[in-house]
Amino acid sequence: MYNSALQKQANALVKSYKIKDASFQERLTANLDDIHSHFRAIYGDSPLFAELINSIFQAYEDRSPALKKRDEVKAQQEENWFLSQDLVGMSLYVDRFAGKIKDLASKIPYLKKLGVNFLHLMPLFKSPEGESDGGYAVQDFREVEEKLGTIEDLRTFQQELQQKDMYLMIDIVLNHTSHHHEWAKLAKAGIKEYQDYFYMYDDRRIPDAMEESMPEIFPESSPGSFTYDEKLDKWVMSVFHHYQWDLNYTNPKVFVEMLSNVFYYANLGVDVVRIDAPAFIWKQVGTTCQNLPEAHQLLQLINMCVEVATPGMAILGEAIVAPAQIMEYFGTGRFATHECDFAYNATQMAAQWDALATGDIRVMRLAQNELLRKPKGTTWLTYTRCHDDIGLGYDDWMIEQSGYSPYDHRSYIKNYYSGGVESPATGALFAINPKTQDARLSGSLASLCGLEKAIASKNVSAIQTSINKITLMQAQSLFVGGVPMLFYGDEAAYTNDYSYLEDTGKSYDNRWMHRPIIDWKKNAAVDKKDTVENKVFTNLQKLIQLRKSLKVLADLKNIHWLEVHNNSVIGFERYLNGEKVYFLFNFSLQAQDLTYYVLGAAGDRPTSMIDLWSGKTISIGMDHEHLTFAPYQFYVLK
Ligand code: GLC
């Protein structure tokens, strides 16, 4: 809607900032009224609205000509730039991968060789040693952690990436700060204005009421959702670790300050900002304090402000929640596609681990009906492993409809990966909740796929099986739709690293077992024929090349799941402009077969197809004849 009073104010600002760019003015006009009404819905007639508008103008003003040019190039693409099959990402810790930001440039050839052109640098900003949560407890949103380098190094590296046609993602930790952040320090010093940046209570009445319905995130290492601060003699909300204080978004100052940090990252040249833990940013007694409507409204507000000032930066929402709830982060109703551009496909990720343990794909297949609701124009961050644990976050009904009992089924999966039943996997339970017996899982891709045990027992065939599993999992993530995000170390088959147990700042958190410290001598083996590293790396490299070569893999709502009538094999068709490619994956330890009917009725399908993965030509038989699969084999049929 056009709001003339608002538009007048905005026009005055356009004049005073001497803005000539018509596309900025168009974006402003298109979004202004919604920005205003979203802000108002949450903060009423707060005078801080003027500051918010000012910060949009300031962010635009601060944006370099080079970035404005890049925005334009992105905007001119026929489809959103991030939907392309050409993008392949990797998440990495700068220190554990390379050392310092400055050292990253020398690793670009390695990444390019693999085919990676999009980097997620794990949290880079100042964070107290020992109380850091891998950088997710931020002490200063604008100062780079000293051991990693400086903000100038980051700018230089971004330019280097840009020259090499690569993309950059970093995190904004929106939900909380370290209790050593300036705001927390001022709050601790008794300054009321800053105490209002957090949730603080003099007694346990509200904390008790809230905790009744709030799930615990780290029940072992940080039970409860509030921490008693002796100095303050108050209970402070700390949903994650006790040293991560939740920001109070009922306070408009918090929102405006954090928005300006988002803009700061945008103007560093970040292509995608990963909003950490967005599900948690609004709290209300009597709820789980996750996924609340106000949280969505605030995210939409961020989206619209970014769209006006720094439009080339896309937004990834890291909402690791139930399947239907994840979908809401793309925006709903009139705001569909106006919230997060990307969401983590945590449902698919968990379903992959489910299928690998059981050899049964039914949960994964049932989950797709929900996932297919993703609006066109948005995309998934598709992954098999990341720096976090694996939560079995699919719905109970998906398990029930697959013929299992949810409790027993989840117990089996957890036991399978953590040593509770005999299996090839090596992993561990993470965040066991003594009250509910809930737990999530830690472990590296390779170890969870059996490589750690296979190497220890020098079992050549088990080593090959685990390589096949690793490749199967990665293949599906690269082809199922969205931007695949690899996790560093997985490309070179790193198994679990237990050295974190010797570091008191990490030993309470077993997610560190799958966050390796890269040993470049080991990585050199990726070039040495017949090593495990080489097999895993070259398979992945080939998968990436295949992905980039197939236009059908652009994420354009062009996936159709097949009914294959075999509970161990899952398949989908990807199509575009008359081109069709079939992807079929056997998740079981047994050989399987499918009737050729799956590929369309006779007469409808070609007499032969090429498997783009193996390079072999497959002659397609009669409806009742069979395409056979070796254990963990997959086909890419064209
Ligand atoms: C996100 C991060 C995780 C962190 C948490 C708290 O879920 O991925 O690593 O512990 O947020 O910031």
XYZ file of C-alpha atoms and ligand atoms in Angstrom:
650
model
C 0.000 0.000 0.000
C 1.131 3.553 -0.656
C 1.335 5.709 2.438
C 1.645 9.341 1.411
C 2.677 10.783 4.786
C 5.434 8.226 5.132
C 6.491 8.669 1.555
C 6.886 12.404 2.116
C 9.288 11.807 4.974
C 11.187 9.314 2.885
C 11.370 11.752 -0.018
C 12.864 14.344 2.284
C 15.535 11.830 3.265
C 16.175 10.961 -0.375
C 16.837 14.648 -0.897
C 19.030 15.135 2.116
C 21.107 12.036 1.297
C 21.230 13.276 -2.322
C 20.188 9.856 -3.620
C 19.831 9.698 -7.397
C 19.429 5.951 -7.815
C 15.905 5.311 -9.103
C 15.997 1.621 -8.209
C 16.671 2.449 -4.553
C 13.674 4.771 -4.577
C 11.530 2.100 -6.188
C 12.528 -0.462 -3.589
C 11.857 2.039 -0.847
C 8.411 2.906 -2.142
C 7.548 -0.744 -2.610
C 8.501 -1.685 0.951
C 7.998 1.402 3.060
C 4.448 0.843 4.125
C 5.048 -2.788 5.085
C 8.183 -1.843 6.965
C 6.162 0.692 8.869
C 3.242 -1.586 9.632
C 5.492 -4.470 10.717
C 7.441 -2.180 12.998
C 4.257 -0.700 14.387
C 2.660 -4.077 14.999
C 5.499 -4.886 17.368
C 6.675 -1.566 18.737
C 3.649 0.683 18.383
C 4.433 4.324 17.713
C 7.983 4.135 18.978
C 10.133 7.130 17.990
C 12.787 4.603 17.037
C 11.058 4.120 13.706
C 12.791 7.265 12.476
C 16.108 5.726 13.471
C 15.279 2.546 11.617
C 14.523 4.485 8.434
C 17.661 6.481 8.890
C 19.711 3.335 9.228
C 18.309 2.069 5.913
C 19.478 5.269 4.226
C 22.810 5.152 6.005
C 23.371 1.541 4.954
C 22.643 2.436 1.347
C 24.943 5.438 1.599
C 27.729 3.299 3.066
C 27.433 0.623 0.403
C 30.435 0.755 -1.901
C 29.957 1.384 -5.621
C 31.410 -2.083 -6.284
C 28.775 -3.719 -4.097
C 26.017 -1.643 -5.644
C 27.189 -2.845 -9.016
C 27.149 -6.436 -7.747
C 23.582 -5.888 -6.467
C 22.604 -4.763 -9.936
C 24.196 -7.757 -11.623
C 22.378 -10.087 -9.240
C 19.077 -8.282 -9.784
C 19.388 -8.607 -13.557
C 19.480 -12.389 -13.459
C 16.364 -14.045 -14.728
C 15.905 -16.062 -11.542
C 17.256 -15.248 -8.084
C 21.018 -15.667 -8.259
C 21.093 -18.191 -5.423
C 18.825 -20.681 -7.198
C 21.567 -21.640 -9.634
C 22.965 -25.176 -9.821
C 26.359 -23.568 -10.116
C 26.622 -22.813 -6.408
C 28.337 -25.276 -4.104
C 29.212 -24.223 -0.592
C 31.480 -25.233 2.227
C 31.284 -24.289 5.893
C 34.580 -23.968 7.716
C 36.265 -22.605 10.816
C 38.985 -20.230 9.691
C 41.395 -21.225 12.461
C 40.834 -24.979 12.188
C 40.948 -24.954 8.392
C 43.652 -22.472 7.560
C 44.856 -20.473 10.572
C 43.959 -16.856 9.958
C 41.710 -15.057 7.509
C 44.864 -14.043 5.653
C 45.756 -17.704 5.174
C 42.465 -18.519 3.495
C 43.495 -17.114 0.135
C 46.139 -19.802 -0.233
C 43.435 -22.446 0.175
C 41.252 -21.153 -2.639
C 42.946 -23.389 -5.245
C 42.111 -26.444 -3.122
C 38.485 -25.343 -2.820
C 38.249 -24.511 -6.491
C 39.708 -27.871 -7.393
C 36.889 -29.488 -5.467
C 34.361 -27.165 -7.100
C 33.414 -25.088 -4.058
C 32.561 -21.476 -4.892
C 30.644 -20.352 -1.826
C 32.157 -20.134 1.649
C 30.451 -20.045 4.989
C 33.032 -18.781 7.435
C 32.017 -19.856 10.912
C 31.670 -16.999 13.449
C 34.528 -14.560 13.099
C 33.771 -11.923 15.677
C 35.273 -11.394 19.076
C 34.176 -14.065 21.491
C 35.634 -14.990 24.892
C 37.935 -18.005 24.889
C 36.419 -20.824 26.923
C 32.940 -19.287 26.787
C 32.661 -19.013 23.084
C 30.326 -21.715 21.741
C 32.467 -21.797 18.625
C 32.068 -18.043 18.232
C 28.290 -18.000 18.764
C 28.741 -16.044 21.998
C 29.644 -12.701 20.492
C 31.403 -10.074 22.552
C 31.658 -7.511 19.776
C 29.691 -7.707 16.533
C 32.169 -5.561 14.637
C 35.570 -6.596 15.885
C 37.097 -9.687 14.334
C 38.451 -12.214 16.820
C 42.115 -11.372 17.243
C 43.428 -14.856 16.553
C 41.660 -14.771 13.152
C 42.816 -11.354 11.975
C 41.156 -8.008 11.416
C 38.147 -6.537 9.718
C 40.495 -5.317 6.984
C 41.624 -8.912 6.375
C 37.997 -9.865 6.006
C 37.356 -7.072 3.514
C 40.414 -8.053 1.522
C 39.381 -11.681 1.500
C 35.855 -10.793 0.375
C 37.308 -8.877 -2.560
C 39.516 -11.808 -3.420
C 36.485 -14.119 -3.411
C 34.528 -11.725 -5.553
C 37.312 -11.538 -8.123
C 37.295 -15.306 -8.278
C 33.513 -15.493 -8.730
C 33.020 -16.906 -5.283
C 30.428 -16.041 -2.660
C 30.653 -15.370 1.051
C 28.355 -16.187 3.946
C 28.835 -15.219 7.591
C 26.627 -15.364 10.670
C 24.703 -12.732 12.519
C 24.029 -14.122 15.971
C 20.739 -12.386 16.469
C 19.274 -14.112 19.477
C 21.925 -13.504 22.107
C 25.256 -11.981 23.024
C 28.089 -13.107 25.211
C 27.689 -11.932 28.779
C 30.955 -10.077 28.089
C 29.370 -7.947 25.361
C 29.432 -4.219 26.116
C 25.650 -4.174 26.619
C 25.865 -7.007 29.137
C 28.716 -5.289 30.930
C 26.703 -2.092 31.225
C 23.735 -4.104 32.401
C 25.922 -5.762 35.023
C 27.086 -2.319 36.096
C 23.480 -1.619 37.015
C 22.499 0.620 34.105
C 18.789 0.099 33.612
C 18.840 1.140 29.952
C 21.111 -1.820 29.178
C 19.400 -4.207 31.517
C 16.444 -3.703 29.199
C 18.525 -5.132 26.352
C 18.145 -8.516 28.051
C 15.499 -10.424 29.969
C 16.250 -10.037 33.678
C 14.113 -10.926 36.668
C 14.539 -10.308 40.394
C 13.062 -13.634 41.385
C 12.115 -16.975 39.897
C 8.428 -16.267 39.317
C 8.576 -15.506 35.585
C 11.546 -17.796 34.893
C 9.670 -20.677 36.529
C 6.530 -19.928 34.555
C 8.479 -19.726 31.304
C 10.566 -22.805 31.880
C 7.430 -24.852 32.247
C 6.913 -24.780 28.496
C 10.405 -24.035 27.165
C 12.365 -26.987 25.821
C 15.962 -27.061 27.032
C 18.604 -26.670 24.359
C 21.700 -27.856 26.191
C 20.184 -29.779 29.119
C 23.480 -31.401 30.098
C 25.932 -28.524 29.949
C 23.486 -25.642 30.568
C 20.258 -26.908 32.095
C 17.298 -24.542 32.228
C 16.788 -21.322 30.306
C 17.831 -18.796 32.954
C 21.085 -18.105 34.742
C 21.461 -16.477 38.117
C 23.915 -13.596 37.970
C 25.338 -12.982 41.386
C 26.560 -9.486 40.744
C 23.147 -8.412 39.516
C 21.250 -10.632 41.883
C 18.939 -11.331 38.984
C 17.898 -14.220 36.784
C 18.938 -13.619 33.203
C 17.447 -15.477 30.283
C 20.075 -17.715 28.678
C 18.324 -20.233 26.453
C 21.552 -21.667 25.025
C 24.646 -21.673 27.260
C 24.628 -19.829 30.582
C 27.123 -17.385 29.063
C 24.851 -16.510 26.114
C 22.312 -13.928 27.216
C 19.138 -13.646 25.165
C 18.535 -10.260 23.608
C 15.222 -8.665 24.405
C 13.495 -7.891 21.110
C 10.513 -6.347 22.838
C 12.894 -3.402 23.146
C 12.992 -1.542 19.803
C 16.510 -0.304 20.551
C 17.745 -3.886 20.422
C 16.118 -4.403 17.065
C 17.468 -1.207 15.566
C 20.992 -1.888 16.854
C 20.998 -5.446 15.544
C 19.614 -4.327 12.191
C 22.514 -1.959 11.850
C 24.857 -4.891 12.520
C 23.108 -6.794 9.744
C 23.767 -3.829 7.446
C 27.360 -3.678 8.596
C 27.849 -7.279 7.437
C 26.000 -6.573 4.198
C 28.405 -3.751 3.490
C 31.392 -5.990 4.105
C 30.212 -7.678 0.925
C 28.517 -10.671 2.456
C 26.356 -12.474 -0.131
C 24.303 -14.467 2.346
C 23.856 -13.647 6.005
C 23.096 -16.653 8.163
C 20.695 -15.582 10.868
C 21.589 -17.788 13.771
C 18.749 -19.299 15.782
C 15.946 -17.044 14.440
C 13.270 -19.307 15.917
C 14.146 -18.029 19.370
C 14.028 -14.264 19.019
C 10.592 -13.770 20.556
C 9.488 -15.127 23.913
C 6.162 -15.433 25.604
C 5.092 -17.167 28.797
C 3.087 -20.302 28.149
C 4.728 -21.071 24.804
C 7.844 -22.955 23.752
C 9.302 -19.511 23.032
C 10.135 -20.699 19.539
C 8.624 -19.904 16.120
C 6.291 -17.239 17.502
C 4.477 -14.946 15.025
C 6.461 -11.921 16.233
C 9.721 -13.707 15.417
C 8.493 -14.078 11.845
C 7.402 -10.469 11.730
C 10.827 -9.296 12.867
C 12.541 -11.466 10.276
C 10.269 -10.077 7.574
C 11.131 -6.613 8.765
C 14.844 -7.385 8.422
C 14.216 -8.871 4.996
C 12.399 -5.775 3.738
C 15.010 -3.381 5.115
C 17.775 -5.425 3.467
C 15.794 -5.518 0.255
C 15.756 -1.718 0.190
C 19.297 -0.887 1.280
C 21.526 -3.843 0.446
C 19.472 -5.997 -1.916
C 22.262 -8.269 -3.099
C 22.512 -9.922 0.295
C 20.277 -12.955 0.728
C 19.112 -14.219 4.112
C 19.460 -17.726 5.469
C 17.359 -18.562 8.509
C 18.911 -21.219 10.672
C 15.655 -22.602 12.025
C 16.248 -26.198 13.028
C 12.669 -26.921 14.026
C 9.824 -29.249 13.069
C 9.216 -29.674 9.321
C 6.032 -27.591 9.038
C 7.575 -24.867 11.158
C 10.723 -24.663 9.056
C 8.518 -23.916 6.065
C 7.158 -20.791 7.755
C 10.588 -19.145 7.631
C 10.120 -18.605 3.905
C 7.276 -16.289 4.881
C 3.585 -17.014 4.744
C 0.517 -15.456 3.134
C 1.272 -12.130 1.509
C 4.773 -12.336 2.937
C 5.664 -15.640 1.301
C 9.187 -15.210 -0.161
C 9.642 -12.069 1.961
C 11.237 -13.595 5.022
C 14.228 -15.893 4.599
C 15.548 -16.629 1.127
C 17.127 -19.820 2.385
C 16.331 -22.243 5.168
C 18.307 -25.261 6.283
C 16.721 -28.437 5.010
C 17.098 -30.004 8.448
C 14.197 -32.377 7.782
C 15.861 -33.892 4.740
C 19.195 -34.029 6.566
C 17.720 -35.952 9.498
C 15.762 -38.194 7.143
C 19.005 -39.102 5.366
C 20.555 -40.316 8.606
C 17.348 -42.141 9.406
C 17.365 -43.930 6.054
C 21.028 -44.812 6.295
C 20.536 -46.478 9.673
C 17.372 -48.386 8.809
C 17.825 -48.981 5.087
C 14.230 -47.775 4.854
C 13.413 -44.549 3.004
C 9.778 -44.210 4.019
C 10.296 -41.442 6.575
C 12.284 -39.476 4.003
C 9.619 -40.013 1.367
C 6.784 -38.942 3.671
C 8.688 -35.841 4.712
C 8.759 -34.543 1.139
C 5.078 -33.647 1.002
C 5.742 -30.924 3.527
C 9.030 -29.813 1.968
C 7.482 -29.406 -1.464
C 5.507 -26.444 -0.139
C 8.607 -24.276 -0.367
C 7.675 -21.190 -2.402
C 9.305 -20.652 -5.765
C 12.076 -18.093 -5.517
C 13.369 -19.393 -2.192
C 15.807 -22.210 -1.707
C 17.226 -24.752 0.679
C 20.598 -24.914 2.262
C 21.006 -28.627 1.694
C 23.428 -30.514 3.882
C 24.366 -33.876 5.251
C 26.660 -32.681 8.030
C 27.466 -29.334 9.576
C 29.147 -28.056 12.736
C 26.062 -28.878 14.810
C 24.514 -32.053 16.091
C 21.913 -34.104 14.208
C 18.440 -33.816 15.690
C 15.860 -36.360 14.562
C 13.444 -33.531 13.929
C 11.004 -35.166 11.525
C 7.453 -35.707 12.735
C 6.106 -38.651 14.686
C 3.396 -39.255 12.086
C 6.070 -39.827 9.472
C 7.499 -42.600 11.613
C 4.063 -44.023 12.446
C 3.006 -44.111 8.812
C 6.207 -45.987 8.077
C 4.987 -48.661 10.470
C 7.219 -47.926 13.462
C 6.646 -46.594 16.944
C 8.154 -43.097 17.191
C 9.838 -43.688 20.537
C 11.365 -47.048 19.617
C 12.330 -45.864 16.178
C 14.153 -42.778 17.430
C 15.829 -44.860 20.148
C 17.051 -47.266 17.520
C 18.515 -44.496 15.349
C 20.240 -42.919 18.337
C 21.640 -46.273 19.423
C 22.734 -47.081 15.904
C 24.920 -43.979 15.701
C 26.129 -43.830 19.292
C 27.128 -47.405 20.014
C 23.949 -48.556 21.779
C 23.464 -51.321 19.218
C 25.996 -53.013 17.038
C 26.543 -50.937 13.903
C 29.349 -49.707 11.685
C 28.907 -46.121 12.958
C 30.964 -44.218 15.542
C 29.232 -41.222 17.055
C 27.848 -40.038 20.364
C 24.668 -38.810 21.936
C 24.578 -35.047 22.378
C 22.489 -32.996 24.817
C 20.797 -35.889 26.565
C 17.816 -34.629 28.480
C 17.505 -36.643 31.677
C 13.833 -35.685 32.008
C 12.659 -36.650 28.531
C 15.481 -38.976 27.434
C 15.668 -36.872 24.305
C 19.057 -36.630 22.682
C 20.685 -35.551 19.476
C 23.767 -36.947 17.757
C 27.349 -35.930 17.173
C 29.892 -37.444 14.820
C 31.611 -36.722 11.542
C 30.200 -37.788 8.215
C 32.943 -40.371 7.765
C 32.667 -41.841 11.268
C 28.889 -42.017 11.155
C 29.192 -43.768 7.787
C 31.455 -46.406 9.326
C 34.899 -45.310 8.201
C 36.417 -44.962 11.672
C 35.652 -48.566 12.614
C 36.503 -49.901 9.173
C 39.942 -48.293 9.248
C 40.582 -49.452 12.819
C 39.802 -53.031 11.841
C 41.683 -52.691 8.530
C 38.658 -54.145 6.809
C 39.084 -53.274 3.150
C 35.563 -54.098 2.129
C 34.073 -52.179 5.070
C 36.237 -49.197 4.080
C 34.812 -49.337 0.570
C 31.262 -49.655 1.925
C 31.724 -46.581 4.067
C 33.093 -44.617 1.125
C 30.024 -45.677 -0.845
C 27.772 -44.453 1.953
C 29.571 -41.122 2.193
C 29.201 -40.641 -1.541
C 25.543 -41.671 -1.539
C 24.729 -39.146 1.197
C 26.653 -36.349 -0.505
C 25.165 -37.174 -3.906
C 21.654 -36.871 -2.599
C 22.429 -33.529 -0.937
C 23.927 -32.192 -4.154
C 20.983 -33.242 -6.316
C 17.876 -32.912 -4.147
C 17.539 -29.153 -4.635
C 18.964 -26.044 -3.048
C 22.505 -24.954 -2.423
C 24.556 -27.817 -1.059
C 26.682 -26.839 1.917
C 29.540 -29.238 2.516
C 31.289 -29.317 5.832
C 35.066 -28.899 5.767
C 36.999 -32.081 6.418
C 34.260 -34.285 4.992
C 35.783 -33.926 1.531
C 38.952 -35.582 2.847
C 37.227 -38.227 4.983
C 38.070 -36.876 8.430
C 36.868 -39.185 11.163
C 35.979 -38.000 14.667
C 38.580 -35.931 16.476
C 38.622 -36.539 20.221
C 41.221 -33.904 21.094
C 38.487 -31.535 22.278
C 38.289 -33.608 25.460
C 41.588 -32.089 26.583
C 40.344 -28.519 26.267
C 38.155 -27.399 29.173
C 36.583 -24.713 26.972
C 35.269 -27.480 24.698
C 35.155 -30.737 26.591
C 31.562 -30.147 27.757
C 30.373 -30.068 24.163
C 30.908 -33.169 22.046
C 29.980 -31.349 18.841
C 33.714 -30.593 18.749
C 34.377 -34.220 17.806
C 33.192 -33.417 14.301
C 34.932 -30.058 13.935
C 38.376 -31.193 12.796
C 41.667 -29.356 12.809
C 42.870 -29.710 9.252
C 46.185 -31.423 8.787
C 47.285 -30.399 5.319
C 49.546 -33.437 5.077
C 46.467 -35.621 5.339
C 44.672 -33.432 2.826
C 47.567 -33.803 0.401
C 46.485 -37.442 0.167
C 43.457 -36.298 -1.823
C 45.839 -36.224 -4.772
C 47.378 -39.608 -4.051
C 45.675 -42.338 -5.986
C 43.979 -45.177 -4.095
C 43.957 -43.463 -0.719
C 40.645 -43.171 1.111
C 41.048 -39.385 0.986
C 41.485 -39.530 -2.770
C 38.454 -41.723 -3.307
C 36.178 -39.561 -1.191
C 37.511 -36.325 -2.646
C 37.393 -37.365 -6.283
C 33.894 -38.804 -5.916
C 32.741 -35.524 -4.451
C 34.569 -33.532 -7.088
C 32.847 -35.557 -9.788
C 29.454 -35.114 -8.140
C 29.983 -31.364 -8.021
C 30.973 -31.248 -11.683
C 27.865 -33.231 -12.509
C 25.673 -30.879 -10.485
C 27.057 -27.813 -12.201
C 26.588 -29.369 -15.640
C 22.887 -30.108 -15.124
C 20.571 -27.124 -15.581
C 17.688 -29.230 -14.229
C 19.362 -28.873 -10.828
C 18.638 -25.163 -10.553
C 16.077 -24.859 -7.760
C 12.957 -23.873 -9.690
C 10.323 -26.033 -8.059
C 11.228 -28.649 -10.626
C 11.343 -31.845 -8.644
C 8.956 -34.731 -8.800
C 9.291 -37.596 -6.326
C 8.816 -41.035 -7.814
C 6.711 -43.854 -6.432
C 9.227 -46.662 -6.675
C 7.496 -49.370 -4.609
C 10.686 -50.367 -2.865
C 11.199 -49.217 0.713
C 14.953 -48.980 0.367
C 15.196 -46.947 -2.804
C 14.178 -43.334 -3.128
C 14.037 -41.421 -6.363
C 13.080 -38.157 -7.913
C 12.962 -36.609 -11.297
C 14.379 -33.133 -11.920
C 13.148 -31.392 -15.026
C 13.490 -28.135 -16.895
C 12.530 -26.985 -20.380
C 11.731 -30.459 -21.601
C 14.897 -31.984 -20.153
C 14.506 -34.734 -17.532
C 16.976 -36.494 -15.283
C 16.164 -39.292 -12.841
C 18.013 -39.679 -9.547
C 17.650 -42.965 -7.687
C 19.361 -43.915 -4.430
C 19.570 -47.245 -2.662
C 19.959 -46.633 1.069
C 20.269 -50.277 1.973
C 23.070 -52.702 2.626
C 21.316 -55.144 0.314
C 21.085 -55.169 -3.434
C 17.706 -53.878 -4.644
C 15.761 -53.694 -7.821
C 13.010 -51.573 -9.324
C 10.796 -52.259 -12.288
C 11.512 -50.029 -15.250
C 7.903 -48.904 -14.959
C 9.156 -46.377 -12.383
C 10.719 -44.402 -15.222
C 7.368 -44.059 -16.994
C 5.177 -46.559 -18.787
C 6.591 -48.423 -21.761
C 6.252 -46.328 -24.887
C 6.831 -43.236 -22.788
C 10.440 -43.953 -21.970
C 13.565 -44.348 -24.045
C 15.041 -47.747 -24.773
C 18.331 -46.764 -23.216
C 19.587 -44.158 -20.789
C 23.001 -42.998 -19.661
C 23.925 -43.183 -16.026
C 25.772 -39.897 -15.769
C 27.442 -41.049 -12.570
C 29.035 -44.272 -13.824
C 29.101 -43.228 -17.472
C 27.441 -46.520 -18.434
C 24.605 -46.891 -20.889
C 21.687 -48.771 -19.400
C 19.267 -50.483 -21.706
C 15.790 -49.995 -20.398
C 13.710 -53.152 -20.329
C 9.998 -53.924 -20.214
C 7.640 -52.645 -17.526
C 8.043 -55.773 -15.415
C 11.821 -56.099 -15.846
C 14.274 -54.720 -13.351
C 16.892 -52.069 -12.862
C 19.231 -53.479 -10.217
C 21.134 -51.631 -7.515
C 24.218 -52.739 -5.598
C 24.190 -51.777 -1.878
C 24.300 -47.961 -1.524
C 24.380 -47.507 -5.282
C 22.759 -44.535 -6.946
C 21.944 -43.666 -10.526
C 21.733 -40.379 -12.370
C 19.786 -41.367 -15.454
C 19.351 -39.237 -18.500
C 23.045 -22.207 16.358
C 24.449 -22.645 16.040
C 24.987 -23.440 17.170
C 24.963 -22.597 18.413
C 23.583 -22.023 18.673
C 23.633 -20.933 19.685
O 22.177 -23.268 16.450
O 24.479 -23.350 14.833
O 26.269 -23.916 16.906
O 25.368 -23.371 19.505
O 23.019 -21.444 17.519
O 24.164 -19.764 19.121
